[in-house]
C-alpha cells in the first residue's frame, strides 16, 4: 500500500510538473507575441540595412528580460501573476494589431477608454470577431490554469528556471548590444515609440498627463497667446475659420445619409459648406 501511494504521488508530481512547464512557456509566449507583431509591422522603424538588427533588438531585449523575471518565482502561478500586467497589455495590443495592422497602443487610444460610450463600443465589437476568438483561445485558458496552479501551489521545474536565468542574461545582453549599435549607426530609432511595453507605458503616462492638463486648463494655459496680429484694413470685415479635430466617422453623420440624427444643428443650417 505504501509503495502504491508513493507511485501515485510520483505520477501526480510528474503530471503537475508537465502542466507547470506548459503554463510557464504559455506565459512567456503571451508576453512576447506583441513584440514580434509590432517589430514586423511597425511603420516607424527606419528602413535600410539596420532594420533587421533593430527588429531583432526589439524582440530579444524584452525576451531576455522576461526570461530573467520569470526564472525568479518558485511557484509557476506566482510567475503568471507577476507577468499579468504585461499579459494584459499584450491582449490589448493584439486587439489593436488586428484592427489597425501596425499600430501600438497610442495616447488617444488610452483616452478613448475613458470616453467611449456603450453605443460606440457595441459598434466596435462587430469588427473584433477574430480578436475575441484569439483572446478566448490564447488568454482565458491561461488565466484559468494560472488560478489552478496558484491554488495547488505548483512549482516551476528547477531545470526550467536555471535555463531561463542563464539564457535570459545572454539574450538580453545580445538584444542590448544590437539596440545600442542600431541607435548609434542607424538614426531614427525610438525605444519609447517602438519597443513594447515601453511604448505602451509611455503613451499611458502621456494620456494621464494630458488629462491632468485638460482638467486644470486655466492653470496650464495661463499666459498662452497665439500672438496673432491683424494685417487687413479696419474697414474690411474679419473672417475666422475654426478647424475642430474630431474622430467621428463620416458614415455616422446624418449630413452624409446616416439614419440617426447625429448632426441636428448642423443639418438645420442653410448656409453650411
PDB file of C-alpha atoms in Angstrom:
ATOM      1  CA  UNK A   1       0.000   0.000   0.000  1.00  0.00           C
ATOM      2  CA  UNK A   2       2.804   2.365   0.829  1.00  0.00           C
ATOM      3  CA  UNK A   3       4.549   1.515  -2.445  1.00  0.00           C
ATOM      4  CA  UNK A   4       1.319   2.226  -4.370  1.00  0.00           C
ATOM      5  CA  UNK A   5       0.849   5.567  -2.607  1.00  0.00           C
ATOM      6  CA  UNK A   6       4.435   6.544  -3.389  1.00  0.00           C
ATOM      7  CA  UNK A   7       3.977   5.511  -7.025  1.00  0.00           C
ATOM      8  CA  UNK A   8       0.770   7.566  -7.354  1.00  0.00           C
ATOM      9  CA  UNK A   9       2.425  10.575  -5.742  1.00  0.00           C
ATOM     10  CA  UNK A  10       5.316  10.326  -8.211  1.00  0.00           C
ATOM     11  CA  UNK A  11       2.922  10.198 -11.177  1.00  0.00           C
ATOM     12  CA  UNK A  12       0.932  13.150  -9.817  1.00  0.00           C
ATOM     13  CA  UNK A  13       4.106  15.160  -9.240  1.00  0.00           C
ATOM     14  CA  UNK A  14       5.320  14.425 -12.756  1.00  0.00           C
ATOM     15  CA  UNK A  15       1.959  15.451 -14.212  1.00  0.00           C
ATOM     16  CA  UNK A  16       1.942  18.694 -12.252  1.00  0.00           C
ATOM     17  CA  UNK A  17       5.485  19.425 -13.414  1.00  0.00           C
ATOM     18  CA  UNK A  18       4.447  18.959 -17.045  1.00  0.00           C
ATOM     19  CA  UNK A  19       1.424  21.239 -16.708  1.00  0.00           C
ATOM     20  CA  UNK A  20       3.529  23.815 -14.834  1.00  0.00           C
ATOM     21  CA  UNK A  21       6.039  23.804 -17.682  1.00  0.00           C
ATOM     22  CA  UNK A  22       3.245  24.304 -20.213  1.00  0.00           C
ATOM     23  CA  UNK A  23       1.873  27.267 -18.229  1.00  0.00           C
ATOM     24  CA  UNK A  24       5.357  28.763 -17.886  1.00  0.00           C
ATOM     25  CA  UNK A  25       6.036  28.590 -21.634  1.00  0.00           C
ATOM     26  CA  UNK A  26       2.495  29.793 -22.360  1.00  0.00           C
ATOM     27  CA  UNK A  27       3.061  32.845 -20.157  1.00  0.00           C
ATOM     28  CA  UNK A  28       6.294  33.678 -21.957  1.00  0.00           C
ATOM     29  CA  UNK A  29       4.641  33.423 -25.380  1.00  0.00           C
ATOM     30  CA  UNK A  30       1.759  35.700 -24.352  1.00  0.00           C
ATOM     31  CA  UNK A  31       4.239  38.281 -23.075  1.00  0.00           C
ATOM     32  CA  UNK A  32       6.483  38.331 -26.152  1.00  0.00           C
ATOM     33  CA  UNK A  33       3.989  37.947 -29.008  1.00  0.00           C
ATOM     34  CA  UNK A  34       3.230  41.722 -29.270  1.00  0.00           C
ATOM     35  CA  UNK A  35       6.949  42.416 -29.713  1.00  0.00           C
ATOM     36  CA  UNK A  36       7.021  40.068 -32.680  1.00  0.00           C
ATOM     37  CA  UNK A  37       3.877  41.538 -34.202  1.00  0.00           C
ATOM     38  CA  UNK A  38       4.921  45.166 -33.746  1.00  0.00           C
ATOM     39  CA  UNK A  39       8.541  44.632 -34.817  1.00  0.00           C
ATOM     40  CA  UNK A  40       7.390  43.127 -38.098  1.00  0.00           C
ATOM     41  CA  UNK A  41       4.586  45.620 -38.858  1.00  0.00           C
ATOM     42  CA  UNK A  42       5.826  48.887 -37.285  1.00  0.00           C
ATOM     43  CA  UNK A  43       5.969  51.563 -39.986  1.00  0.00           C
ATOM     44  CA  UNK A  44       8.002  53.900 -37.734  1.00  0.00           C
ATOM     45  CA  UNK A  45      11.112  51.727 -37.912  1.00  0.00           C
ATOM     46  CA  UNK A  46      13.833  53.161 -40.168  1.00  0.00           C
ATOM     47  CA  UNK A  47      14.481  51.390 -43.464  1.00  0.00           C
ATOM     48  CA  UNK A  48      17.894  50.246 -44.630  1.00  0.00           C
ATOM     49  CA  UNK A  49      20.480  47.675 -43.551  1.00  0.00           C
ATOM     50  CA  UNK A  50      19.816  48.296 -39.843  1.00  0.00           C
ATOM     51  CA  UNK A  51      16.134  47.353 -39.999  1.00  0.00           C
ATOM     52  CA  UNK A  52      16.754  43.650 -39.301  1.00  0.00           C
ATOM     53  CA  UNK A  53      19.101  44.283 -36.318  1.00  0.00           C
ATOM     54  CA  UNK A  54      16.527  46.738 -34.940  1.00  0.00           C
ATOM     55  CA  UNK A  55      13.743  44.154 -35.256  1.00  0.00           C
ATOM     56  CA  UNK A  56      15.932  41.569 -33.512  1.00  0.00           C
ATOM     57  CA  UNK A  57      16.776  44.031 -30.725  1.00  0.00           C
ATOM     58  CA  UNK A  58      13.095  44.928 -30.167  1.00  0.00           C
ATOM     59  CA  UNK A  59      12.335  41.231 -29.693  1.00  0.00           C
ATOM     60  CA  UNK A  60      15.460  39.893 -27.966  1.00  0.00           C
ATOM     61  CA  UNK A  61      15.853  42.561 -25.269  1.00  0.00           C
ATOM     62  CA  UNK A  62      12.320  42.184 -23.848  1.00  0.00           C
ATOM     63  CA  UNK A  63      12.519  38.403 -24.292  1.00  0.00           C
ATOM     64  CA  UNK A  64      15.701  38.260 -22.231  1.00  0.00           C
ATOM     65  CA  UNK A  65      14.173  40.450 -19.524  1.00  0.00           C
ATOM     66  CA  UNK A  66      11.050  38.252 -19.312  1.00  0.00           C
ATOM     67  CA  UNK A  67      13.189  35.104 -19.080  1.00  0.00           C
ATOM     68  CA  UNK A  68      15.105  36.572 -16.142  1.00  0.00           C
ATOM     69  CA  UNK A  69      11.968  37.796 -14.358  1.00  0.00           C
ATOM     70  CA  UNK A  70      10.139  34.508 -14.884  1.00  0.00           C
ATOM     71  CA  UNK A  71      13.059  32.496 -13.551  1.00  0.00           C
ATOM     72  CA  UNK A  72      12.812  34.109 -10.101  1.00  0.00           C
ATOM     73  CA  UNK A  73       9.477  32.925  -8.565  1.00  0.00           C
ATOM     74  CA  UNK A  74       9.403  29.310  -7.393  1.00  0.00           C
ATOM     75  CA  UNK A  75       5.665  28.875  -7.956  1.00  0.00           C
ATOM     76  CA  UNK A  76       4.513  28.943 -11.591  1.00  0.00           C
ATOM     77  CA  UNK A  77       1.207  30.539 -10.561  1.00  0.00           C
ATOM     78  CA  UNK A  78       3.073  33.436  -8.955  1.00  0.00           C
ATOM     79  CA  UNK A  79       5.147  33.734 -12.137  1.00  0.00           C
ATOM     80  CA  UNK A  80       1.987  34.207 -14.183  1.00  0.00           C
ATOM     81  CA  UNK A  81       0.562  36.879 -11.869  1.00  0.00           C
ATOM     82  CA  UNK A  82       3.880  38.736 -11.791  1.00  0.00           C
ATOM     83  CA  UNK A  83       3.701  38.841 -15.594  1.00  0.00           C
ATOM     84  CA  UNK A  84      -0.036  39.564 -15.686  1.00  0.00           C
ATOM     85  CA  UNK A  85       0.276  43.361 -16.259  1.00  0.00           C
ATOM     86  CA  UNK A  86       2.393  42.632 -19.340  1.00  0.00           C
ATOM     87  CA  UNK A  87      -0.037  39.925 -20.464  1.00  0.00           C
ATOM     88  CA  UNK A  88      -2.982  42.312 -20.041  1.00  0.00           C
ATOM     89  CA  UNK A  89      -1.259  44.923 -22.200  1.00  0.00           C
ATOM     90  CA  UNK A  90      -0.349  42.146 -24.623  1.00  0.00           C
ATOM     91  CA  UNK A  91      -4.018  41.257 -25.106  1.00  0.00           C
ATOM     92  CA  UNK A  92      -4.916  44.931 -25.631  1.00  0.00           C
ATOM     93  CA  UNK A  93      -2.077  45.320 -28.132  1.00  0.00           C
ATOM     94  CA  UNK A  94      -3.018  42.220 -30.129  1.00  0.00           C
ATOM     95  CA  UNK A  95      -6.592  43.508 -30.487  1.00  0.00           C
ATOM     96  CA  UNK A  96      -5.260  46.774 -31.930  1.00  0.00           C
ATOM     97  CA  UNK A  97      -2.940  44.910 -34.290  1.00  0.00           C
ATOM     98  CA  UNK A  98      -5.961  43.047 -35.587  1.00  0.00           C
ATOM     99  CA  UNK A  99      -7.899  46.306 -36.040  1.00  0.00           C
ATOM    100  CA  UNK A 100      -5.186  48.541 -37.493  1.00  0.00           C
ATOM    101  CA  UNK A 101      -2.411  46.204 -38.617  1.00  0.00           C
ATOM    102  CA  UNK A 102       0.615  48.103 -37.340  1.00  0.00           C
ATOM    103  CA  UNK A 103      -0.249  50.494 -34.522  1.00  0.00           C
ATOM    104  CA  UNK A 104       0.916  50.399 -30.899  1.00  0.00           C
ATOM    105  CA  UNK A 105      -1.410  51.492 -28.095  1.00  0.00           C
ATOM    106  CA  UNK A 106      -1.282  55.235 -28.679  1.00  0.00           C
ATOM    107  CA  UNK A 107      -2.212  58.136 -26.410  1.00  0.00           C
ATOM    108  CA  UNK A 108      -5.632  58.698 -27.983  1.00  0.00           C
ATOM    109  CA  UNK A 109      -6.485  55.014 -27.544  1.00  0.00           C
ATOM    110  CA  UNK A 110      -5.864  55.262 -23.789  1.00  0.00           C
ATOM    111  CA  UNK A 111      -8.028  58.397 -23.697  1.00  0.00           C
ATOM    112  CA  UNK A 112     -10.788  56.641 -25.649  1.00  0.00           C
ATOM    113  CA  UNK A 113     -11.039  54.003 -22.910  1.00  0.00           C
ATOM    114  CA  UNK A 114     -12.497  56.668 -20.622  1.00  0.00           C
ATOM    115  CA  UNK A 115     -14.657  58.439 -23.220  1.00  0.00           C
ATOM    116  CA  UNK A 116     -16.107  55.693 -25.448  1.00  0.00           C
ATOM    117  CA  UNK A 117     -19.841  55.260 -24.859  1.00  0.00           C
ATOM    118  CA  UNK A 118     -21.681  51.903 -24.918  1.00  0.00           C
ATOM    119  CA  UNK A 119     -23.040  52.507 -28.423  1.00  0.00           C
ATOM    120  CA  UNK A 120     -19.582  53.101 -29.885  1.00  0.00           C
ATOM    121  CA  UNK A 121     -18.228  50.091 -28.018  1.00  0.00           C
ATOM    122  CA  UNK A 122     -21.022  47.912 -29.401  1.00  0.00           C
ATOM    123  CA  UNK A 123     -20.314  49.030 -32.957  1.00  0.00           C
ATOM    124  CA  UNK A 124     -16.612  48.304 -32.470  1.00  0.00           C
ATOM    125  CA  UNK A 125     -17.322  44.783 -31.210  1.00  0.00           C
ATOM    126  CA  UNK A 126     -18.580  43.867 -34.664  1.00  0.00           C
ATOM    127  CA  UNK A 127     -15.043  44.284 -36.010  1.00  0.00           C
ATOM    128  CA  UNK A 128     -13.390  42.215 -33.286  1.00  0.00           C
ATOM    129  CA  UNK A 129     -14.522  38.674 -34.052  1.00  0.00           C
ATOM    130  CA  UNK A 130     -11.025  37.349 -34.811  1.00  0.00           C
ATOM    131  CA  UNK A 131      -9.548  39.219 -31.848  1.00  0.00           C
ATOM    132  CA  UNK A 132     -12.163  37.831 -29.476  1.00  0.00           C
ATOM    133  CA  UNK A 133     -11.523  34.324 -30.758  1.00  0.00           C
ATOM    134  CA  UNK A 134      -7.782  34.809 -30.220  1.00  0.00           C
ATOM    135  CA  UNK A 135      -8.323  36.128 -26.685  1.00  0.00           C
ATOM    136  CA  UNK A 136     -10.705  33.284 -25.885  1.00  0.00           C
ATOM    137  CA  UNK A 137      -8.256  30.624 -27.037  1.00  0.00           C
ATOM    138  CA  UNK A 138      -4.971  32.254 -26.056  1.00  0.00           C
ATOM    139  CA  UNK A 139      -5.571  34.181 -22.842  1.00  0.00           C
ATOM    140  CA  UNK A 140      -8.617  32.960 -20.938  1.00  0.00           C
ATOM    141  CA  UNK A 141      -7.463  29.309 -20.607  1.00  0.00           C
ATOM    142  CA  UNK A 142      -4.061  30.551 -19.404  1.00  0.00           C
ATOM    143  CA  UNK A 143      -5.739  32.630 -16.680  1.00  0.00           C
ATOM    144  CA  UNK A 144      -7.842  29.663 -15.572  1.00  0.00           C
ATOM    145  CA  UNK A 145      -4.779  27.414 -15.493  1.00  0.00           C
ATOM    146  CA  UNK A 146      -2.865  30.040 -13.516  1.00  0.00           C
ATOM    147  CA  UNK A 147      -5.637  30.148 -10.897  1.00  0.00           C
ATOM    148  CA  UNK A 148      -5.446  26.363 -10.555  1.00  0.00           C
ATOM    149  CA  UNK A 149      -1.649  26.472 -10.369  1.00  0.00           C
ATOM    150  CA  UNK A 150      -1.804  29.136  -7.664  1.00  0.00           C
ATOM    151  CA  UNK A 151      -4.313  27.208  -5.557  1.00  0.00           C
ATOM    152  CA  UNK A 152      -2.425  23.927  -5.866  1.00  0.00           C
ATOM    153  CA  UNK A 153       0.971  25.596  -5.479  1.00  0.00           C
ATOM    154  CA  UNK A 154       2.611  24.031  -8.486  1.00  0.00           C
ATOM    155  CA  UNK A 155       6.353  24.626  -8.676  1.00  0.00           C
ATOM    156  CA  UNK A 156       8.241  25.659 -11.767  1.00  0.00           C
ATOM    157  CA  UNK A 157      10.706  22.840 -12.591  1.00  0.00           C
ATOM    158  CA  UNK A 158      14.129  23.859 -11.311  1.00  0.00           C
ATOM    159  CA  UNK A 159      15.716  22.976 -14.660  1.00  0.00           C
ATOM    160  CA  UNK A 160      13.393  25.439 -16.434  1.00  0.00           C
ATOM    161  CA  UNK A 161      14.285  28.225 -14.011  1.00  0.00           C
ATOM    162  CA  UNK A 162      18.023  27.587 -14.323  1.00  0.00           C
ATOM    163  CA  UNK A 163      17.986  27.512 -18.129  1.00  0.00           C
ATOM    164  CA  UNK A 164      15.737  30.586 -18.280  1.00  0.00           C
ATOM    165  CA  UNK A 165      18.028  32.563 -15.980  1.00  0.00           C
ATOM    166  CA  UNK A 166      21.192  31.796 -17.949  1.00  0.00           C
ATOM    167  CA  UNK A 167      19.652  32.182 -21.386  1.00  0.00           C
ATOM    168  CA  UNK A 168      17.815  35.332 -20.298  1.00  0.00           C
ATOM    169  CA  UNK A 169      21.055  37.091 -19.419  1.00  0.00           C
ATOM    170  CA  UNK A 170      22.585  36.086 -22.757  1.00  0.00           C
ATOM    171  CA  UNK A 171      19.525  37.018 -24.851  1.00  0.00           C
ATOM    172  CA  UNK A 172      19.039  40.366 -23.082  1.00  0.00           C
ATOM    173  CA  UNK A 173      22.730  41.223 -23.495  1.00  0.00           C
ATOM    174  CA  UNK A 174      22.594  40.371 -27.203  1.00  0.00           C
ATOM    175  CA  UNK A 175      19.473  42.471 -27.648  1.00  0.00           C
ATOM    176  CA  UNK A 176      21.036  45.391 -25.783  1.00  0.00           C
ATOM    177  CA  UNK A 177      24.176  45.249 -27.947  1.00  0.00           C
ATOM    178  CA  UNK A 178      22.070  45.247 -31.122  1.00  0.00           C
ATOM    179  CA  UNK A 179      19.952  48.109 -29.817  1.00  0.00           C
ATOM    180  CA  UNK A 180      22.947  50.282 -28.899  1.00  0.00           C
ATOM    181  CA  UNK A 181      24.616  49.566 -32.244  1.00  0.00           C
ATOM    182  CA  UNK A 182      21.422  50.277 -34.165  1.00  0.00           C
ATOM    183  CA  UNK A 183      20.871  53.592 -32.370  1.00  0.00           C
ATOM    184  CA  UNK A 184      24.483  54.596 -32.990  1.00  0.00           C
ATOM    185  CA  UNK A 185      24.644  53.587 -36.642  1.00  0.00           C
ATOM    186  CA  UNK A 186      21.036  53.870 -37.767  1.00  0.00           C
ATOM    187  CA  UNK A 187      19.413  57.115 -36.564  1.00  0.00           C
ATOM    188  CA  UNK A 188      15.667  57.314 -36.236  1.00  0.00           C
ATOM    189  CA  UNK A 189      15.027  54.513 -33.736  1.00  0.00           C
ATOM    190  CA  UNK A 190      12.993  55.479 -30.677  1.00  0.00           C
ATOM    191  CA  UNK A 191      12.684  52.855 -27.945  1.00  0.00           C
ATOM    192  CA  UNK A 192       9.796  54.624 -26.248  1.00  0.00           C
ATOM    193  CA  UNK A 193       7.850  54.584 -29.528  1.00  0.00           C
ATOM    194  CA  UNK A 194       8.767  51.163 -30.908  1.00  0.00           C
ATOM    195  CA  UNK A 195       9.546  48.728 -28.056  1.00  0.00           C
ATOM    196  CA  UNK A 196       6.640  47.007 -26.317  1.00  0.00           C
ATOM    197  CA  UNK A 197       5.768  47.503 -23.466  1.00  0.00           C
ATOM    198  CA  UNK A 198       7.904  50.654 -23.089  1.00  0.00           C
ATOM    199  CA  UNK A 199       5.863  52.433 -25.759  1.00  0.00           C
ATOM    200  CA  UNK A 200       2.565  51.430 -24.168  1.00  0.00           C
ATOM    201  CA  UNK A 201       3.556  52.577 -20.672  1.00  0.00           C
ATOM    202  CA  UNK A 202       4.977  55.840 -22.061  1.00  0.00           C
ATOM    203  CA  UNK A 203       1.781  56.557 -24.005  1.00  0.00           C
ATOM    204  CA  UNK A 204      -0.314  55.757 -20.923  1.00  0.00           C
ATOM    205  CA  UNK A 205       1.730  58.284 -18.947  1.00  0.00           C
ATOM    206  CA  UNK A 206       1.211  60.878 -21.705  1.00  0.00           C
ATOM    207  CA  UNK A 207      -2.537  60.198 -21.609  1.00  0.00           C
ATOM    208  CA  UNK A 208      -2.640  60.790 -17.841  1.00  0.00           C
ATOM    209  CA  UNK A 209      -0.516  63.924 -18.221  1.00  0.00           C
ATOM    210  CA  UNK A 210      -2.764  65.350 -20.935  1.00  0.00           C
ATOM    211  CA  UNK A 211      -5.904  64.521 -18.986  1.00  0.00           C
ATOM    212  CA  UNK A 212      -4.470  66.333 -15.967  1.00  0.00           C
ATOM    213  CA  UNK A 213      -3.565  69.350 -18.078  1.00  0.00           C
ATOM    214  CA  UNK A 214      -7.055  69.494 -19.572  1.00  0.00           C
ATOM    215  CA  UNK A 215      -8.643  69.210 -16.115  1.00  0.00           C
ATOM    216  CA  UNK A 216      -6.548  72.194 -14.997  1.00  0.00           C
ATOM    217  CA  UNK A 217      -6.875  74.087 -18.274  1.00  0.00           C
ATOM    218  CA  UNK A 218      -6.978  77.554 -16.732  1.00  0.00           C
ATOM    219  CA  UNK A 219      -3.704  76.949 -14.927  1.00  0.00           C
ATOM    220  CA  UNK A 220      -1.827  75.088 -17.669  1.00  0.00           C
ATOM    221  CA  UNK A 221      -2.873  77.603 -20.342  1.00  0.00           C
ATOM    222  CA  UNK A 222      -2.359  80.747 -18.265  1.00  0.00           C
ATOM    223  CA  UNK A 223      -0.425  83.308 -20.233  1.00  0.00           C
ATOM    224  CA  UNK A 224      -0.735  81.426 -23.538  1.00  0.00           C
ATOM    225  CA  UNK A 225      -1.273  83.527 -26.652  1.00  0.00           C
ATOM    226  CA  UNK A 226      -1.134  82.883 -30.390  1.00  0.00           C
ATOM    227  CA  UNK A 227       0.285  86.419 -30.738  1.00  0.00           C
ATOM    228  CA  UNK A 228      -1.827  86.875 -33.859  1.00  0.00           C
ATOM    229  CA  UNK A 229      -1.899  90.327 -35.454  1.00  0.00           C
ATOM    230  CA  UNK A 230      -4.441  91.738 -37.909  1.00  0.00           C
ATOM    231  CA  UNK A 231      -2.896  92.791 -41.245  1.00  0.00           C
ATOM    232  CA  UNK A 232      -6.015  93.972 -43.082  1.00  0.00           C
ATOM    233  CA  UNK A 233      -7.507  97.489 -43.041  1.00  0.00           C
ATOM    234  CA  UNK A 234     -10.051  98.229 -40.337  1.00  0.00           C
ATOM    235  CA  UNK A 235     -12.673  98.914 -42.976  1.00  0.00           C
ATOM    236  CA  UNK A 236     -12.760  95.232 -44.050  1.00  0.00           C
ATOM    237  CA  UNK A 237     -14.616  92.520 -42.153  1.00  0.00           C
ATOM    238  CA  UNK A 238     -12.620  89.758 -40.490  1.00  0.00           C
ATOM    239  CA  UNK A 239     -13.333  86.141 -41.423  1.00  0.00           C
ATOM    240  CA  UNK A 240     -12.460  83.404 -38.947  1.00  0.00           C
ATOM    241  CA  UNK A 241     -12.140  79.740 -39.872  1.00  0.00           C
ATOM    242  CA  UNK A 242     -12.216  77.340 -36.915  1.00  0.00           C
ATOM    243  CA  UNK A 243     -10.970  73.828 -37.587  1.00  0.00           C
ATOM    244  CA  UNK A 244     -12.100  71.341 -34.938  1.00  0.00           C
ATOM    245  CA  UNK A 245     -10.425  67.942 -34.836  1.00  0.00           C
ATOM    246  CA  UNK A 246     -12.783  65.043 -34.208  1.00  0.00           C
ATOM    247  CA  UNK A 247     -12.569  61.286 -34.555  1.00  0.00           C
ATOM    248  CA  UNK A 248     -16.189  60.861 -35.649  1.00  0.00           C
ATOM    249  CA  UNK A 249     -16.744  58.850 -38.832  1.00  0.00           C
ATOM    250  CA  UNK A 250     -18.477  60.469 -41.800  1.00  0.00           C
ATOM    251  CA  UNK A 251     -20.680  57.417 -42.371  1.00  0.00           C
ATOM    252  CA  UNK A 252     -22.252  58.128 -38.955  1.00  0.00           C
ATOM    253  CA  UNK A 253     -23.169  61.716 -39.852  1.00  0.00           C
ATOM    254  CA  UNK A 254     -26.811  62.399 -40.647  1.00  0.00           C
ATOM    255  CA  UNK A 255     -25.378  65.034 -43.008  1.00  0.00           C
ATOM    256  CA  UNK A 256     -23.956  62.141 -45.031  1.00  0.00           C
ATOM    257  CA  UNK A 257     -27.095  59.997 -45.028  1.00  0.00           C
ATOM    258  CA  UNK A 258     -26.889  58.254 -41.632  1.00  0.00           C
ATOM    259  CA  UNK A 259     -30.403  57.352 -40.427  1.00  0.00           C
ATOM    260  CA  UNK A 260     -29.931  58.640 -36.853  1.00  0.00           C
ATOM    261  CA  UNK A 261     -29.993  62.412 -36.071  1.00  0.00           C
ATOM    262  CA  UNK A 262     -26.337  62.752 -35.111  1.00  0.00           C
ATOM    263  CA  UNK A 263     -25.939  66.296 -36.527  1.00  0.00           C
ATOM    264  CA  UNK A 264     -29.301  68.003 -35.856  1.00  0.00           C
ATOM    265  CA  UNK A 265     -27.978  71.547 -35.519  1.00  0.00           C
ATOM    266  CA  UNK A 266     -25.663  71.355 -38.495  1.00  0.00           C
ATOM    267  CA  UNK A 267     -28.428  69.796 -40.570  1.00  0.00           C
ATOM    268  CA  UNK A 268     -30.667  72.763 -39.724  1.00  0.00           C
ATOM    269  CA  UNK A 269     -28.121  75.274 -41.048  1.00  0.00           C
ATOM    270  CA  UNK A 270     -28.889  76.511 -44.528  1.00  0.00           C
ATOM    271  CA  UNK A 271     -25.574  78.277 -45.127  1.00  0.00           C
ATOM    272  CA  UNK A 272     -23.197  75.418 -44.339  1.00  0.00           C
ATOM    273  CA  UNK A 273     -20.492  74.410 -46.838  1.00  0.00           C
TER     274      UNK A 273
END
